[in-house]
Amino acid sequence: MSKRTHPPFCPSPPLRSFDTLTEEGARRLATQIKAAWAKVGYDVKTSVERGIGLDGVPGGYFVVRSDLFRGMPRRRFPQGAA
């Protein structure tokens, strides 16, 4: 069997035991995204920001930002690092 080159993907959001719209939950989700890609050898940058509503006013929720492009990472870790 070949080595997996990406984390397992699912067609719908899995059930989570935490709210990803809170700052704590968004940070946990960002950590999970980064760790899943690191496990298969990719360096992904993530950050958590306060969400902005349609009226331009900061909302009461948080979002995860990353440097993924179309859902795929841009950089591999150097050989042997992770």
PDB file of N, CA and C in Angstrom:
ATOM      1  N   MET A   1       0.844  -1.179   0.000  1.00  0.00           N
ATOM      2  CA  MET A   1       0.000   0.000   0.000  1.00  0.00           C
ATOM      3  C   MET A   1       0.889   1.241   0.000  1.00  0.00           C
ATOM      4  N   SER A   2       0.559   2.232  -0.802  1.00  0.00           N
ATOM      5  CA  SER A   2       1.373   3.436  -0.903  1.00  0.00           C
ATOM      6  C   SER A   2       1.147   4.350   0.295  1.00  0.00           C
ATOM      7  N   LYS A   3       2.175   5.161   0.563  1.00  0.00           N
ATOM      8  CA  LYS A   3       2.074   6.120   1.664  1.00  0.00           C
ATOM      9  C   LYS A   3       1.086   7.215   1.290  1.00  0.00           C
ATOM     10  N   ARG A   4       0.225   7.565   2.218  1.00  0.00           N
ATOM     11  CA  ARG A   4      -0.772   8.602   1.990  1.00  0.00           C
ATOM     12  C   ARG A   4      -0.091   9.953   1.826  1.00  0.00           C
ATOM     13  N   THR A   5      -0.518  10.737   0.834  1.00  0.00           N
ATOM     14  CA  THR A   5       0.082  12.046   0.581  1.00  0.00           C
ATOM     15  C   THR A   5      -0.793  13.195   1.051  1.00  0.00           C
ATOM     16  N   HIS A   6      -1.909  12.882   1.660  1.00  0.00           N
ATOM     17  CA  HIS A   6      -2.788  13.914   2.195  1.00  0.00           C
ATOM     18  C   HIS A   6      -3.586  13.322   3.344  1.00  0.00           C
ATOM     19  N   PRO A   7      -4.082  14.166   4.242  1.00  0.00           N
ATOM     20  CA  PRO A   7      -4.920  13.665   5.340  1.00  0.00           C
ATOM     21  C   PRO A   7      -6.210  13.074   4.780  1.00  0.00           C
ATOM     22  N   PRO A   8      -6.865  12.205   5.532  1.00  0.00           N
ATOM     23  CA  PRO A   8      -8.143  11.678   5.055  1.00  0.00           C
ATOM     24  C   PRO A   8      -9.177  12.804   4.991  1.00  0.00           C
ATOM     25  N   PHE A   9      -9.862  12.892   3.896  1.00  0.00           N
ATOM     26  CA  PHE A   9     -10.883  13.917   3.724  1.00  0.00           C
ATOM     27  C   PHE A   9     -12.257  13.305   3.929  1.00  0.00           C
ATOM     28  N   CYS A  10     -13.201  14.113   4.354  1.00  0.00           N
ATOM     29  CA  CYS A  10     -14.565  13.626   4.510  1.00  0.00           C
ATOM     30  C   CYS A  10     -15.498  14.585   3.767  1.00  0.00           C
ATOM     31  N   PRO A  11     -16.590  14.085   3.195  1.00  0.00           N
ATOM     32  CA  PRO A  11     -17.479  14.923   2.401  1.00  0.00           C
ATOM     33  C   PRO A  11     -18.294  15.922   3.202  1.00  0.00           C
ATOM     34  N   SER A  12     -18.416  15.719   4.484  1.00  0.00           N
ATOM     35  CA  SER A  12     -19.171  16.654   5.312  1.00  0.00           C
ATOM     36  C   SER A  12     -18.412  16.844   6.624  1.00  0.00           C
ATOM     37  N   PRO A  13     -18.668  17.932   7.315  1.00  0.00           N
ATOM     38  CA  PRO A  13     -17.953  18.157   8.574  1.00  0.00           C
ATOM     39  C   PRO A  13     -18.240  17.043   9.578  1.00  0.00           C
ATOM     40  N   PRO A  14     -17.192  16.484  10.173  1.00  0.00           N
ATOM     41  CA  PRO A  14     -17.431  15.462  11.191  1.00  0.00           C
ATOM     42  C   PRO A  14     -18.029  16.102  12.438  1.00  0.00           C
ATOM     43  N   LEU A  15     -18.697  15.302  13.220  1.00  0.00           N
ATOM     44  CA  LEU A  15     -19.256  15.815  14.469  1.00  0.00           C
ATOM     45  C   LEU A  15     -18.106  16.171  15.398  1.00  0.00           C
ATOM     46  N   ARG A  16     -18.130  17.343  15.937  1.00  0.00           N
ATOM     47  CA  ARG A  16     -17.077  17.815  16.833  1.00  0.00           C
ATOM     48  C   ARG A  16     -17.654  17.954  18.239  1.00  0.00           C
ATOM     49  N   SER A  17     -16.781  17.784  19.198  1.00  0.00           N
ATOM     50  CA  SER A  17     -17.218  17.961  20.583  1.00  0.00           C
ATOM     51  C   SER A  17     -16.944  19.385  21.056  1.00  0.00           C
ATOM     52  N   PHE A  18     -16.629  20.294  20.113  1.00  0.00           N
ATOM     53  CA  PHE A  18     -16.385  21.687  20.476  1.00  0.00           C
ATOM     54  C   PHE A  18     -16.953  22.598  19.391  1.00  0.00           C
ATOM     55  N   ASP A  19     -17.232  23.839  19.769  1.00  0.00           N
ATOM     56  CA  ASP A  19     -17.820  24.824  18.870  1.00  0.00           C
ATOM     57  C   ASP A  19     -16.702  25.556  18.135  1.00  0.00           C
ATOM     58  N   THR A  20     -16.605  25.378  16.832  1.00  0.00           N
ATOM     59  CA  THR A  20     -15.514  25.967  16.056  1.00  0.00           C
ATOM     60  C   THR A  20     -15.694  27.466  15.825  1.00  0.00           C
ATOM     61  N   LEU A  21     -16.810  28.034  16.232  1.00  0.00           N
ATOM     62  CA  LEU A  21     -17.017  29.476  16.075  1.00  0.00           C
ATOM     63  C   LEU A  21     -16.498  30.281  17.259  1.00  0.00           C
ATOM     64  N   THR A  22     -16.207  29.609  18.374  1.00  0.00           N
ATOM     65  CA  THR A  22     -15.614  30.313  19.509  1.00  0.00           C
ATOM     66  C   THR A  22     -14.112  30.425  19.267  1.00  0.00           C
ATOM     67  N   GLU A  23     -13.461  31.329  19.964  1.00  0.00           N
ATOM     68  CA  GLU A  23     -12.008  31.490  19.777  1.00  0.00           C
ATOM     69  C   GLU A  23     -11.270  30.205  20.150  1.00  0.00           C
ATOM     70  N   GLU A  24     -11.637  29.607  21.257  1.00  0.00           N
ATOM     71  CA  GLU A  24     -10.995  28.361  21.688  1.00  0.00           C
ATOM     72  C   GLU A  24     -11.211  27.251  20.658  1.00  0.00           C
ATOM     73  N   GLY A  25     -12.443  27.119  20.184  1.00  0.00           N
ATOM     74  CA  GLY A  25     -12.745  26.079  19.204  1.00  0.00           C
ATOM     75  C   GLY A  25     -12.028  26.301  17.883  1.00  0.00           C
ATOM     76  N   ALA A  26     -11.959  27.546  17.442  1.00  0.00           N
ATOM     77  CA  ALA A  26     -11.254  27.857  16.193  1.00  0.00           C
ATOM     78  C   ALA A  26      -9.767  27.540  16.335  1.00  0.00           C
ATOM     79  N   ARG A  27      -9.195  27.827  17.495  1.00  0.00           N
ATOM     80  CA  ARG A  27      -7.780  27.507  17.714  1.00  0.00           C
ATOM     81  C   ARG A  27      -7.558  25.997  17.699  1.00  0.00           C
ATOM     82  N   ARG A  28      -8.468  25.252  18.297  1.00  0.00           N
ATOM     83  CA  ARG A  28      -8.351  23.785  18.282  1.00  0.00           C
ATOM     84  C   ARG A  28      -8.443  23.258  16.854  1.00  0.00           C
ATOM     85  N   LEU A  29      -9.367  23.812  16.072  1.00  0.00           N
ATOM     86  CA  LEU A  29      -9.521  23.386  14.682  1.00  0.00           C
ATOM     87  C   LEU A  29      -8.266  23.730  13.876  1.00  0.00           C
ATOM     88  N   ALA A  30      -7.712  24.926  14.063  1.00  0.00           N
ATOM     89  CA  ALA A  30      -6.490  25.330  13.362  1.00  0.00           C
ATOM     90  C   ALA A  30      -5.343  24.378  13.695  1.00  0.00           C
ATOM     91  N   THR A  31      -5.242  23.995  14.957  1.00  0.00           N
ATOM     92  CA  THR A  31      -4.198  23.061  15.385  1.00  0.00           C
ATOM     93  C   THR A  31      -4.387  21.699  14.722  1.00  0.00           C
ATOM     94  N   GLN A  32      -5.634  21.241  14.623  1.00  0.00           N
ATOM     95  CA  GLN A  32      -5.914  19.950  13.988  1.00  0.00           C
ATOM     96  C   GLN A  32      -5.564  19.975  12.506  1.00  0.00           C
ATOM     97  N   ILE A  33      -5.890  21.069  11.823  1.00  0.00           N
ATOM     98  CA  ILE A  33      -5.574  21.193  10.394  1.00  0.00           C
ATOM     99  C   ILE A  33      -4.068  21.145  10.191  1.00  0.00           C
ATOM    100  N   LYS A  34      -3.351  21.928  10.966  1.00  0.00           N
ATOM    101  CA  LYS A  34      -1.894  21.989  10.855  1.00  0.00           C
ATOM    102  C   LYS A  34      -1.272  20.621  11.151  1.00  0.00           C
ATOM    103  N   ALA A  35      -1.743  19.953  12.199  1.00  0.00           N
ATOM    104  CA  ALA A  35      -1.199  18.650  12.587  1.00  0.00           C
ATOM    105  C   ALA A  35      -1.497  17.578  11.540  1.00  0.00           C
ATOM    106  N   ALA A  36      -2.693  17.594  10.952  1.00  0.00           N
ATOM    107  CA  ALA A  36      -3.043  16.591   9.938  1.00  0.00           C
ATOM    108  C   ALA A  36      -2.122  16.695   8.728  1.00  0.00           C
ATOM    109  N   TRP A  37      -1.843  17.925   8.282  1.00  0.00           N
ATOM    110  CA  TRP A  37      -0.950  18.099   7.129  1.00  0.00           C
ATOM    111  C   TRP A  37       0.498  17.811   7.510  1.00  0.00           C
ATOM    112  N   ALA A  38       0.917  18.156   8.725  1.00  0.00           N
ATOM    113  CA  ALA A  38       2.286  17.875   9.164  1.00  0.00           C
ATOM    114  C   ALA A  38       2.537  16.371   9.204  1.00  0.00           C
ATOM    115  N   LYS A  39       1.521  15.623   9.565  1.00  0.00           N
ATOM    116  CA  LYS A  39       1.643  14.162   9.653  1.00  0.00           C
ATOM    117  C   LYS A  39       2.004  13.536   8.303  1.00  0.00           C
ATOM    118  N   VAL A  40       1.615  14.162   7.223  1.00  0.00           N
ATOM    119  CA  VAL A  40       1.937  13.638   5.887  1.00  0.00           C
ATOM    120  C   VAL A  40       3.020  14.479   5.199  1.00  0.00           C
ATOM    121  N   GLY A  41       3.720  15.324   5.994  1.00  0.00           N
ATOM    122  CA  GLY A  41       4.907  15.998   5.499  1.00  0.00           C
ATOM    123  C   GLY A  41       4.759  17.390   4.931  1.00  0.00           C
ATOM    124  N   TYR A  42       3.650  18.079   5.217  1.00  0.00           N
ATOM    125  CA  TYR A  42       3.456  19.422   4.678  1.00  0.00           C
ATOM    126  C   TYR A  42       3.452  20.467   5.776  1.00  0.00           C
ATOM    127  N   ASP A  43       4.014  21.627   5.459  1.00  0.00           N
ATOM    128  CA  ASP A  43       4.048  22.764   6.371  1.00  0.00           C
ATOM    129  C   ASP A  43       2.892  23.700   6.009  1.00  0.00           C
ATOM    130  N   VAL A  44       1.904  23.781   6.870  1.00  0.00           N
ATOM    131  CA  VAL A  44       0.734  24.627   6.635  1.00  0.00           C
ATOM    132  C   VAL A  44       0.667  25.676   7.728  1.00  0.00           C
ATOM    133  N   LYS A  45       0.490  26.915   7.340  1.00  0.00           N
ATOM    134  CA  LYS A  45       0.350  28.013   8.298  1.00  0.00           C
ATOM    135  C   LYS A  45      -1.141  28.250   8.549  1.00  0.00           C
ATOM    136  N   THR A  46      -1.520  28.398   9.818  1.00  0.00           N
ATOM    137  CA  THR A  46      -2.908  28.691  10.171  1.00  0.00           C
ATOM    138  C   THR A  46      -2.932  29.870  11.139  1.00  0.00           C
ATOM    139  N   SER A  47      -4.059  30.569  11.149  1.00  0.00           N
ATOM    140  CA  SER A  47      -4.266  31.653  12.107  1.00  0.00           C
ATOM    141  C   SER A  47      -5.760  31.735  12.418  1.00  0.00           C
ATOM    142  N   VAL A  48      -6.061  32.339  13.535  1.00  0.00           N
ATOM    143  CA  VAL A  48      -7.454  32.527  13.960  1.00  0.00           C
ATOM    144  C   VAL A  48      -7.728  34.022  14.001  1.00  0.00           C
ATOM    145  N   GLU A  49      -8.839  34.428  13.393  1.00  0.00           N
ATOM    146  CA  GLU A  49      -9.220  35.844  13.345  1.00  0.00           C
ATOM    147  C   GLU A  49     -10.685  35.996  13.732  1.00  0.00           C
ATOM    148  N   ARG A  50     -11.009  37.172  14.214  1.00  0.00           N
ATOM    149  CA  ARG A  50     -12.419  37.476  14.502  1.00  0.00           C
ATOM    150  C   ARG A  50     -13.140  37.635  13.166  1.00  0.00           C
ATOM    151  N   GLY A  51     -14.306  37.017  13.045  1.00  0.00           N
ATOM    152  CA  GLY A  51     -15.095  37.114  11.823  1.00  0.00           C
ATOM    153  C   GLY A  51     -15.645  38.517  11.619  1.00  0.00           C
ATOM    154  N   ILE A  52     -15.789  38.922  10.361  1.00  0.00           N
ATOM    155  CA  ILE A  52     -16.338  40.230  10.007  1.00  0.00           C
ATOM    156  C   ILE A  52     -17.689  40.015   9.333  1.00  0.00           C
ATOM    157  N   GLY A  53     -18.713  40.682   9.834  1.00  0.00           N
ATOM    158  CA  GLY A  53     -20.055  40.555   9.271  1.00  0.00           C
ATOM    159  C   GLY A  53     -20.190  41.243   7.925  1.00  0.00           C
ATOM    160  N   LEU A  54     -21.311  41.064   7.273  1.00  0.00           N
ATOM    161  CA  LEU A  54     -21.568  41.671   5.973  1.00  0.00           C
ATOM    162  C   LEU A  54     -21.545  43.191   6.029  1.00  0.00           C
ATOM    163  N   ASP A  55     -21.831  43.740   7.204  1.00  0.00           N
ATOM    164  CA  ASP A  55     -21.826  45.195   7.357  1.00  0.00           C
ATOM    165  C   ASP A  55     -20.435  45.738   7.704  1.00  0.00           C
ATOM    166  N   GLY A  56     -19.440  44.864   7.726  1.00  0.00           N
ATOM    167  CA  GLY A  56     -18.075  45.283   8.015  1.00  0.00           C
ATOM    168  C   GLY A  56     -17.747  45.384   9.488  1.00  0.00           C
ATOM    169  N   VAL A  57     -18.696  45.075  10.331  1.00  0.00           N
ATOM    170  CA  VAL A  57     -18.497  45.152  11.775  1.00  0.00           C
ATOM    171  C   VAL A  57     -18.015  43.787  12.272  1.00  0.00           C
ATOM    172  N   PRO A  58     -16.978  43.767  13.131  1.00  0.00           N
ATOM    173  CA  PRO A  58     -16.520  42.490  13.676  1.00  0.00           C
ATOM    174  C   PRO A  58     -17.660  41.749  14.366  1.00  0.00           C
ATOM    175  N   GLY A  59     -17.773  40.470  14.061  1.00  0.00           N
ATOM    176  CA  GLY A  59     -18.857  39.662  14.621  1.00  0.00           C
ATOM    177  C   GLY A  59     -18.448  38.977  15.909  1.00  0.00           C
ATOM    178  N   GLY A  60     -19.351  38.214  16.448  1.00  0.00           N
ATOM    179  CA  GLY A  60     -19.112  37.480  17.684  1.00  0.00           C
ATOM    180  C   GLY A  60     -18.647  36.069  17.416  1.00  0.00           C
ATOM    181  N   TYR A  61     -17.922  35.856  16.337  1.00  0.00           N
ATOM    182  CA  TYR A  61     -17.442  34.515  16.003  1.00  0.00           C
ATOM    183  C   TYR A  61     -16.011  34.616  15.482  1.00  0.00           C
ATOM    184  N   PHE A  62     -15.348  33.469  15.385  1.00  0.00           N
ATOM    185  CA  PHE A  62     -13.962  33.425  14.934  1.00  0.00           C
ATOM    186  C   PHE A  62     -13.850  32.501  13.731  1.00  0.00           C
ATOM    187  N   VAL A  63     -12.861  32.773  12.883  1.00  0.00           N
ATOM    188  CA  VAL A  63     -12.638  31.964  11.681  1.00  0.00           C
ATOM    189  C   VAL A  63     -11.179  31.507  11.647  1.00  0.00           C
ATOM    190  N   VAL A  64     -10.948  30.400  10.945  1.00  0.00           N
ATOM    191  CA  VAL A  64      -9.599  29.882  10.758  1.00  0.00           C
ATOM    192  C   VAL A  64      -9.146  30.271   9.357  1.00  0.00           C
ATOM    193  N   ARG A  65      -7.976  30.862   9.262  1.00  0.00           N
ATOM    194  CA  ARG A  65      -7.367  31.192   7.974  1.00  0.00           C
ATOM    195  C   ARG A  65      -6.147  30.289   7.802  1.00  0.00           C
ATOM    196  N   SER A  66      -5.833  29.970   6.559  1.00  0.00           N
ATOM    197  CA  SER A  66      -4.641  29.166   6.294  1.00  0.00           C
ATOM    198  C   SER A  66      -4.039  29.577   4.963  1.00  0.00           C
ATOM    199  N   ASP A  67      -2.865  29.022   4.691  1.00  0.00           N
ATOM    200  CA  ASP A  67      -2.235  29.280   3.408  1.00  0.00           C
ATOM    201  C   ASP A  67      -2.479  28.134   2.423  1.00  0.00           C
ATOM    202  N   LEU A  68      -3.489  27.322   2.692  1.00  0.00           N
ATOM    203  CA  LEU A  68      -3.862  26.274   1.736  1.00  0.00           C
ATOM    204  C   LEU A  68      -4.379  26.946   0.465  1.00  0.00           C
ATOM    205  N   PHE A  69      -4.085  26.354  -0.668  1.00  0.00           N
ATOM    206  CA  PHE A  69      -4.567  26.875  -1.945  1.00  0.00           C
ATOM    207  C   PHE A  69      -5.467  25.819  -2.557  1.00  0.00           C
ATOM    208  N   ARG A  70      -6.757  26.155  -2.687  1.00  0.00           N
ATOM    209  CA  ARG A  70      -7.761  25.198  -3.167  1.00  0.00           C
ATOM    210  C   ARG A  70      -7.740  23.919  -2.331  1.00  0.00           C
ATOM    211  N   GLY A  71      -7.518  24.115  -1.038  1.00  0.00           N
ATOM    212  CA  GLY A  71      -7.538  23.002  -0.094  1.00  0.00           C
ATOM    213  C   GLY A  71      -6.267  22.187  -0.030  1.00  0.00           C
ATOM    214  N   MET A  72      -5.248  22.593  -0.769  1.00  0.00           N
ATOM    215  CA  MET A  72      -3.998  21.836  -0.799  1.00  0.00           C
ATOM    216  C   MET A  72      -2.845  22.702  -0.290  1.00  0.00           C
ATOM    217  N   PRO A  73      -1.858  22.071   0.373  1.00  0.00           N
ATOM    218  CA  PRO A  73      -0.720  22.823   0.910  1.00  0.00           C
ATOM    219  C   PRO A  73       0.241  23.272  -0.189  1.00  0.00           C
ATOM    220  N   ARG A  74       1.056  24.253   0.143  1.00  0.00           N
ATOM    221  CA  ARG A  74       2.013  24.797  -0.823  1.00  0.00           C
ATOM    222  C   ARG A  74       3.440  24.336  -0.570  1.00  0.00           C
ATOM    223  N   ARG A  75       3.779  23.969   0.684  1.00  0.00           N
ATOM    224  CA  ARG A  75       5.156  23.627   1.025  1.00  0.00           C
ATOM    225  C   ARG A  75       5.256  22.283   1.721  1.00  0.00           C
ATOM    226  N   ARG A  76       6.257  21.526   1.338  1.00  0.00           N
ATOM    227  CA  ARG A  76       6.605  20.306   2.063  1.00  0.00           C
ATOM    228  C   ARG A  76       7.659  20.672   3.103  1.00  0.00           C
ATOM    229  N   PHE A  77       7.701  19.910   4.198  1.00  0.00           N
ATOM    230  CA  PHE A  77       8.789  20.062   5.148  1.00  0.00           C
ATOM    231  C   PHE A  77      10.061  19.589   4.473  1.00  0.00           C
ATOM    232  N   PRO A  78      11.206  20.125   4.883  1.00  0.00           N
ATOM    233  CA  PRO A  78      12.475  19.592   4.364  1.00  0.00           C
ATOM    234  C   PRO A  78      12.550  18.080   4.675  1.00  0.00           C
ATOM    235  N   GLN A  79      13.251  17.342   3.833  1.00  0.00           N
ATOM    236  CA  GLN A  79      13.345  15.884   3.990  1.00  0.00           C
ATOM    237  C   GLN A  79      13.767  15.517   5.409  1.00  0.00           C
ATOM    238  N   GLY A  80      12.997  14.662   6.058  1.00  0.00           N
ATOM    239  CA  GLY A  80      13.314  14.187   7.395  1.00  0.00           C
ATOM    240  C   GLY A  80      12.794  15.059   8.530  1.00  0.00           C
ATOM    241  N   ALA A  81      12.230  16.213   8.233  1.00  0.00           N
ATOM    242  CA  ALA A  81      11.695  17.083   9.299  1.00  0.00           C
ATOM    243  C   ALA A  81      10.178  17.001   9.313  1.00  0.00           C
ATOM    244  N   ALA A  82       9.583  17.265  10.460  1.00  0.00           N
ATOM    245  CA  ALA A  82       8.124  17.338  10.555  1.00  0.00           C
ATOM    246  C   ALA A  82       7.671  17.846  11.881  1.00  0.00           C
TER     247      ALA A  82
END
